[in-house]
């Protein structure tokens, strides 16, 4: 098979020039190779002594020839080293893929989990651009939230990813004064990691996590393990349905950007209804809306559309959603790590 490398035609010269400009932007080989290595836990296995292709293939359940080709490509890209033919080692770059690395990159890249599948969804990007609809269903066969409901392992990794990053979690908690709260209801609260930290900040308050039944069960397990005695409860339901009453603060953290305007208004309206005239609705969103990183905003805006039809928004956009849901934004606060915290009440 001939390639532009095989001749000296003007077309070949043009190809090389174009490749130099586009290569780092269009290469899919290396990104997918790294994700395959993360999924197979190659860094863990090699660090554990499986440095030869034969042993490594046996422990990873892979084809030895294909595995050697994968690793040699990654070696050429500076990921892993080949100390002698057929024997591989973990260098500083490959160490980022270790399961116990504090960056959590292994989970972010694992093709069997949410992180990797989130990226694979972009193979359906053309569908999204042509139709304005999420690509997830086209790639994986069912809409995003339905897929998570039907695939417990992926849903569990999604929940874990949403709860990861302790500094980031504490930054969100620190964005609001919880000291006067008596009952905090975390709407779409995932595994309860955020609520657990809030209850530590408000030692006399009670808390409730509201999320879909499978996630709610994981929240029960998490909260039970974190010694919060009897100050919490978990409700397994959709936040599109009527929410539990009795809370004085209803929190929606990193939820609204997952949804279109129509659905986002419905979620906020449910919170407003449950909070009533005396309660508060606290909406917490992330750095993208701060406007100080256009590249991050643009990427996340596209990601939210491709995955579930959501979108990133400006502060003004979120205030407009709140108003449409019958809420008034009393104040906004930006945290050190870039969360925006909206304190809302009935308008």
Coordinates of C-alpha atoms in Angstrom, one line a residue:
X1 CA 0.0 0.0 0.0
X2 CA 1.5 3.3 -1.0
X3 CA 1.4 6.4 1.1
X4 CA 2.6 10.0 0.5
X5 CA 5.9 8.9 1.9
X6 CA 6.6 6.8 -1.1
X7 CA 7.1 9.7 -3.6
X8 CA 8.3 13.2 -3.9
X9 CA 5.2 14.7 -5.6
X10 CA 3.8 18.1 -4.7
X11 CA 0.9 16.3 -3.1
X12 CA 3.4 14.5 -0.8
X13 CA 4.9 17.8 0.3
X14 CA 1.5 19.2 1.0
X15 CA 0.6 16.1 3.0
X16 CA 3.7 16.5 5.2
X17 CA 3.0 20.1 5.8
X18 CA -0.6 19.5 6.7
X19 CA 0.4 16.6 8.9
X20 CA 2.8 18.7 10.9
X21 CA 0.1 21.2 11.6
X22 CA -2.7 18.8 12.3
X23 CA -1.0 15.7 13.8
X24 CA -1.4 16.5 17.5
X25 CA -5.1 17.5 16.8
X26 CA -6.2 14.5 14.8
X27 CA -4.3 11.5 16.0
X28 CA -6.7 8.9 17.5
X29 CA -4.1 6.0 17.7
X30 CA -2.2 7.1 20.7
X31 CA -5.2 8.3 22.8
X32 CA -7.0 5.0 22.2
X33 CA -3.8 3.0 22.9
X34 CA -3.4 4.8 26.3
X35 CA -7.1 4.1 27.1
X36 CA -6.6 0.4 26.2
X37 CA -3.5 0.3 28.5
X38 CA -5.5 1.9 31.3
X39 CA -8.4 -0.5 30.9
X40 CA -6.1 -3.5 30.9
X41 CA -4.3 -2.2 34.0
X42 CA -1.0 -2.7 32.2
X43 CA 0.9 -0.3 34.5
X44 CA -0.3 -2.1 37.6
X45 CA 0.6 -5.5 36.1
X46 CA 4.1 -4.4 34.9
X47 CA 4.8 -2.7 38.2
X48 CA 3.7 -6.0 39.9
X49 CA 6.4 -8.0 38.0
X50 CA 4.6 -9.0 34.8
X51 CA 7.3 -7.3 32.6
X52 CA 7.5 -9.9 29.8
X53 CA 5.0 -10.0 27.0
X54 CA 4.2 -13.6 27.6
X55 CA 3.4 -13.1 31.3
X56 CA 1.7 -9.8 30.8
X57 CA -0.5 -11.2 28.0
X58 CA -1.5 -14.1 30.3
X59 CA -2.4 -11.8 33.2
X60 CA -4.2 -9.2 31.1
X61 CA -6.1 -11.7 29.0
X62 CA -4.7 -10.4 25.7
X63 CA -3.1 -11.6 22.5
X64 CA 0.7 -11.5 22.9
X65 CA 1.4 -10.1 19.4
X66 CA -1.2 -7.5 19.6
X67 CA -0.1 -6.5 23.1
X68 CA 3.5 -6.1 22.0
X69 CA 2.4 -3.8 19.1
X70 CA 0.4 -1.7 21.5
X71 CA 3.2 -1.3 24.0
X72 CA 5.8 -0.6 21.4
X73 CA 3.7 2.2 20.0
X74 CA 3.3 3.6 23.5
X75 CA 7.0 3.3 24.1
X76 CA 7.6 5.4 21.0
X77 CA 5.2 8.0 22.5
X78 CA 7.1 8.1 25.8
X79 CA 4.6 5.9 27.7
X80 CA 6.3 2.8 29.2
X81 CA 9.9 1.7 28.4
X82 CA 11.3 -1.4 26.7
X83 CA 14.4 -2.3 28.7
X84 CA 15.2 -5.2 26.4
X85 CA 13.3 -6.9 23.6
X86 CA 9.9 -8.1 24.9
X87 CA 10.4 -6.7 28.4
X88 CA 8.7 -3.5 29.5
X89 CA 8.8 -1.1 32.4
X90 CA 6.8 1.7 34.0
X91 CA 8.3 5.2 33.5
X92 CA 7.0 8.4 35.0
X93 CA 4.4 8.9 32.3
X94 CA 3.1 5.3 32.6
X95 CA 3.0 5.7 36.4
X96 CA 0.1 8.1 35.9
X97 CA -2.0 5.1 34.8
X98 CA -1.4 3.2 38.1
X99 CA -4.7 2.4 39.9
X100 CA -3.4 4.1 43.1
X101 CA -2.1 7.2 41.5
X102 CA -3.7 10.2 43.2
X103 CA -4.7 11.8 39.8
X104 CA -7.3 9.0 39.3
X105 CA -6.3 9.0 35.6
X106 CA -6.7 5.2 35.3
X107 CA -10.4 5.5 36.1
X108 CA -10.8 8.6 33.8
X109 CA -9.5 6.6 30.9
X110 CA -10.9 3.1 31.6
X111 CA -13.0 2.1 28.5
X112 CA -15.0 -0.3 30.7
X113 CA -16.1 2.6 32.9
X114 CA -17.8 5.9 32.5
X115 CA -14.6 8.0 31.9
X116 CA -13.6 6.0 28.8
X117 CA -17.1 5.7 27.4
X118 CA -17.6 9.4 27.8
X119 CA -14.8 9.9 25.3
X120 CA -16.0 7.1 23.0
X121 CA -19.3 8.9 22.7
X122 CA -17.5 11.5 20.6
X123 CA -17.3 8.9 17.8
X124 CA -21.0 10.0 17.3
X125 CA -20.2 13.7 17.2
X126 CA -21.2 14.1 13.5
X127 CA -24.7 12.9 14.5
X128 CA -24.9 15.6 17.2
X129 CA -23.7 18.4 14.9
X130 CA -26.2 17.4 12.2
X131 CA -29.2 16.9 14.5
X132 CA -28.5 18.9 17.7
X133 CA -29.2 15.7 19.6
X134 CA -26.8 13.8 22.0
X135 CA -24.5 11.2 20.4
X136 CA -24.6 8.8 23.4
X137 CA -27.7 7.0 22.2
X138 CA -26.3 6.6 18.7
X139 CA -23.1 5.1 20.0
X140 CA -24.3 3.0 22.9
X141 CA -27.9 2.2 22.0
X142 CA -29.9 4.1 24.6
X143 CA -30.1 7.6 26.0
X144 CA -27.4 8.6 28.6
X145 CA -29.5 8.3 31.8
X146 CA -31.3 5.2 30.7
X147 CA -28.0 3.6 29.8
X148 CA -26.6 4.3 33.3
X149 CA -29.8 2.9 34.9
X150 CA -29.3 -0.3 32.9
X151 CA -25.5 -0.7 33.3
X152 CA -24.7 -0.8 37.0
X153 CA -20.9 -1.0 36.6
X154 CA -20.8 2.1 34.4
X155 CA -23.3 3.9 36.7
X156 CA -21.2 3.1 39.7
X157 CA -18.1 4.5 38.0
X158 CA -20.1 7.6 37.1
X159 CA -21.1 8.1 40.7
X160 CA -17.5 7.6 41.9
X161 CA -16.2 10.1 39.4
X162 CA -18.8 12.7 40.4
X163 CA -17.7 12.2 44.1
X164 CA -13.9 12.2 43.4
X165 CA -11.5 15.1 44.0
X166 CA -11.7 15.8 47.7
X167 CA -10.3 19.3 47.4
X168 CA -12.9 20.1 44.8
X169 CA -15.6 18.7 46.9
X170 CA -14.6 20.7 50.0
X171 CA -14.3 23.8 47.8
X172 CA -18.0 23.4 46.9
X173 CA -19.0 22.8 50.5
X174 CA -17.1 25.9 51.6
X175 CA -19.1 28.1 49.1
X176 CA -22.1 28.4 51.4
X177 CA -22.8 29.0 55.1
X178 CA -24.6 25.9 56.3
X179 CA -24.5 26.8 60.0
X180 CA -28.2 27.8 60.3
X181 CA -29.6 24.8 58.3
X182 CA -31.8 22.3 60.0
X183 CA -32.6 20.0 57.1
X184 CA -30.5 19.9 53.9
X185 CA -31.9 18.0 50.9
X186 CA -29.3 17.2 48.3
X187 CA -31.2 16.8 45.0
X188 CA -29.4 14.5 42.6
X189 CA -26.9 14.0 45.4
X190 CA -25.2 10.8 44.0
X191 CA -23.4 8.7 46.5
X192 CA -23.8 11.3 49.3
X193 CA -20.2 12.4 49.5
X194 CA -21.1 16.1 49.2
X195 CA -23.9 15.8 51.8
X196 CA -21.5 14.0 54.2
X197 CA -19.1 16.9 54.2
X198 CA -22.0 19.4 54.5
X199 CA -23.3 17.6 57.6
X200 CA -19.8 17.8 59.1
X201 CA -20.0 21.6 58.6
X202 CA -23.5 21.7 60.1
X203 CA -23.3 19.3 63.1
X204 CA -26.9 19.9 64.2
X205 CA -28.5 19.5 60.8
X206 CA -30.1 16.5 59.2
X207 CA -29.6 15.6 55.5
X208 CA -31.4 13.8 52.7
X209 CA -30.0 12.5 49.4
X210 CA -32.5 12.3 46.6
X211 CA -31.4 10.3 43.5
X212 CA -32.4 7.4 41.3
X213 CA -32.9 4.1 43.1
X214 CA -29.6 2.4 42.2
X215 CA -27.6 5.4 43.0
X216 CA -29.6 5.9 46.2
X217 CA -28.6 2.4 47.4
X218 CA -24.9 3.4 46.9
X219 CA -25.6 6.5 48.9
X220 CA -27.0 4.5 51.7
X221 CA -23.9 2.3 51.8
X222 CA -21.5 5.4 51.6
X223 CA -23.3 7.3 54.4
X224 CA -23.6 4.3 56.6
X225 CA -19.8 3.8 56.3
X226 CA -19.0 7.4 57.2
X227 CA -20.3 7.3 60.8
X228 CA -23.0 10.0 60.5
X229 CA -25.2 8.2 63.0
X230 CA -28.9 8.8 62.3
X231 CA -28.7 12.3 60.8
X232 CA -29.4 11.3 57.2
X233 CA -31.8 9.5 55.0
X234 CA -31.9 8.5 51.3
X235 CA -34.8 8.7 48.9
X236 CA -34.7 6.8 45.7
X237 CA -36.7 8.7 43.1
X238 CA -36.4 11.0 40.1
X239 CA -35.9 14.7 40.7
X240 CA -38.5 15.4 38.0
X241 CA -41.1 14.1 40.5
X242 CA -42.4 16.0 43.6
X243 CA -39.5 16.2 46.0
X244 CA -39.6 15.4 49.7
X245 CA -40.9 18.3 51.8
X246 CA -39.6 19.7 55.0
X247 CA -36.2 20.8 54.0
X248 CA -35.0 24.4 54.6
X249 CA -32.2 24.1 52.0
X250 CA -32.5 22.2 48.7
X251 CA -29.1 21.8 47.0
X252 CA -28.5 21.1 43.3
X253 CA -24.8 20.6 42.7
X254 CA -23.5 20.1 39.2
X255 CA -26.9 18.9 38.1
X256 CA -28.4 21.7 36.1
X257 CA -25.7 21.7 33.4
X258 CA -26.6 18.1 32.6
X259 CA -29.9 19.2 31.1
X260 CA -31.5 21.3 28.5
X261 CA -33.2 24.5 29.5
X262 CA -36.7 23.0 29.6
X263 CA -35.6 20.1 31.9
X264 CA -33.3 22.3 34.0
X265 CA -36.2 24.7 34.7
X266 CA -38.4 21.7 35.7
X267 CA -35.7 20.5 38.2
X268 CA -35.4 24.0 39.7
X269 CA -39.2 24.4 39.8
X270 CA -39.4 21.1 41.8
X271 CA -36.9 22.5 44.3
X272 CA -38.8 25.8 44.5
X273 CA -42.0 24.0 45.2
X274 CA -40.5 21.8 47.9
X275 CA -38.6 24.7 49.5
X276 CA -41.7 27.0 49.6
X277 CA -41.6 30.6 50.7
X278 CA -39.4 29.9 53.8
X279 CA -36.8 27.7 52.2
X280 CA -33.7 28.2 50.1
X281 CA -32.5 26.6 46.8
X282 CA -28.7 26.5 46.5
X283 CA -27.5 25.9 43.0
X284 CA -23.8 25.0 42.6
X285 CA -22.1 24.9 39.2
X286 CA -18.5 24.6 38.2
X287 CA -15.6 26.6 36.8
X288 CA -16.9 26.7 33.2
X289 CA -19.4 29.4 33.9
X290 CA -16.8 31.7 35.4
X291 CA -15.8 32.9 32.0
X292 CA -12.0 32.9 32.8
X293 CA -11.2 29.9 30.7
X294 CA -12.9 30.0 27.2
X295 CA -11.3 26.8 26.1
X296 CA -12.6 24.8 29.1
X297 CA -16.1 26.4 28.7
X298 CA -16.1 25.5 24.9
X299 CA -15.0 21.9 25.6
X300 CA -17.4 21.3 28.4
X301 CA -20.3 22.9 26.5
X302 CA -19.7 20.4 23.6
X303 CA -19.3 17.5 26.0
X304 CA -22.6 18.2 27.8
X305 CA -24.4 18.2 24.4
X306 CA -22.8 15.1 23.1
X307 CA -23.4 13.1 26.3
X308 CA -26.9 14.1 27.5
X309 CA -28.1 17.2 25.7
X310 CA -27.0 19.5 28.5
X311 CA -25.0 22.8 28.3
X312 CA -22.7 25.0 30.1
X313 CA -24.1 28.5 30.9
X314 CA -23.1 31.9 32.1
X315 CA -24.1 33.4 35.4
X316 CA -26.8 35.3 33.6
X317 CA -28.1 32.2 32.0
X318 CA -28.4 30.4 35.3
X319 CA -30.2 33.4 36.8
X320 CA -32.6 33.3 33.9
X321 CA -33.3 29.6 34.6
X322 CA -33.9 30.3 38.2
X323 CA -36.4 33.1 37.4
X324 CA -38.2 30.9 35.0
X325 CA -38.6 28.3 37.8
X326 CA -40.1 30.9 40.2
X327 CA -36.8 31.7 42.0
X328 CA -35.0 34.9 42.8
X329 CA -31.2 34.8 43.0
X330 CA -30.3 36.6 46.3
X331 CA -26.5 36.3 45.8
X332 CA -23.7 34.5 44.0
X333 CA -20.3 33.6 45.3
X334 CA -17.2 32.3 43.5
X335 CA -15.1 29.8 45.4
X336 CA -11.3 29.6 45.2
X337 CA -11.5 26.6 42.8
X338 CA -14.1 28.2 40.6
X339 CA -17.5 27.0 41.8
X340 CA -20.3 29.4 41.4
X341 CA -22.8 29.2 44.3
X342 CA -26.3 30.7 43.7
X343 CA -28.4 31.4 46.8
X344 CA -32.0 31.5 45.7
X345 CA -35.4 31.8 47.3
X346 CA -39.0 32.1 46.1
X347 CA -39.6 35.2 44.0

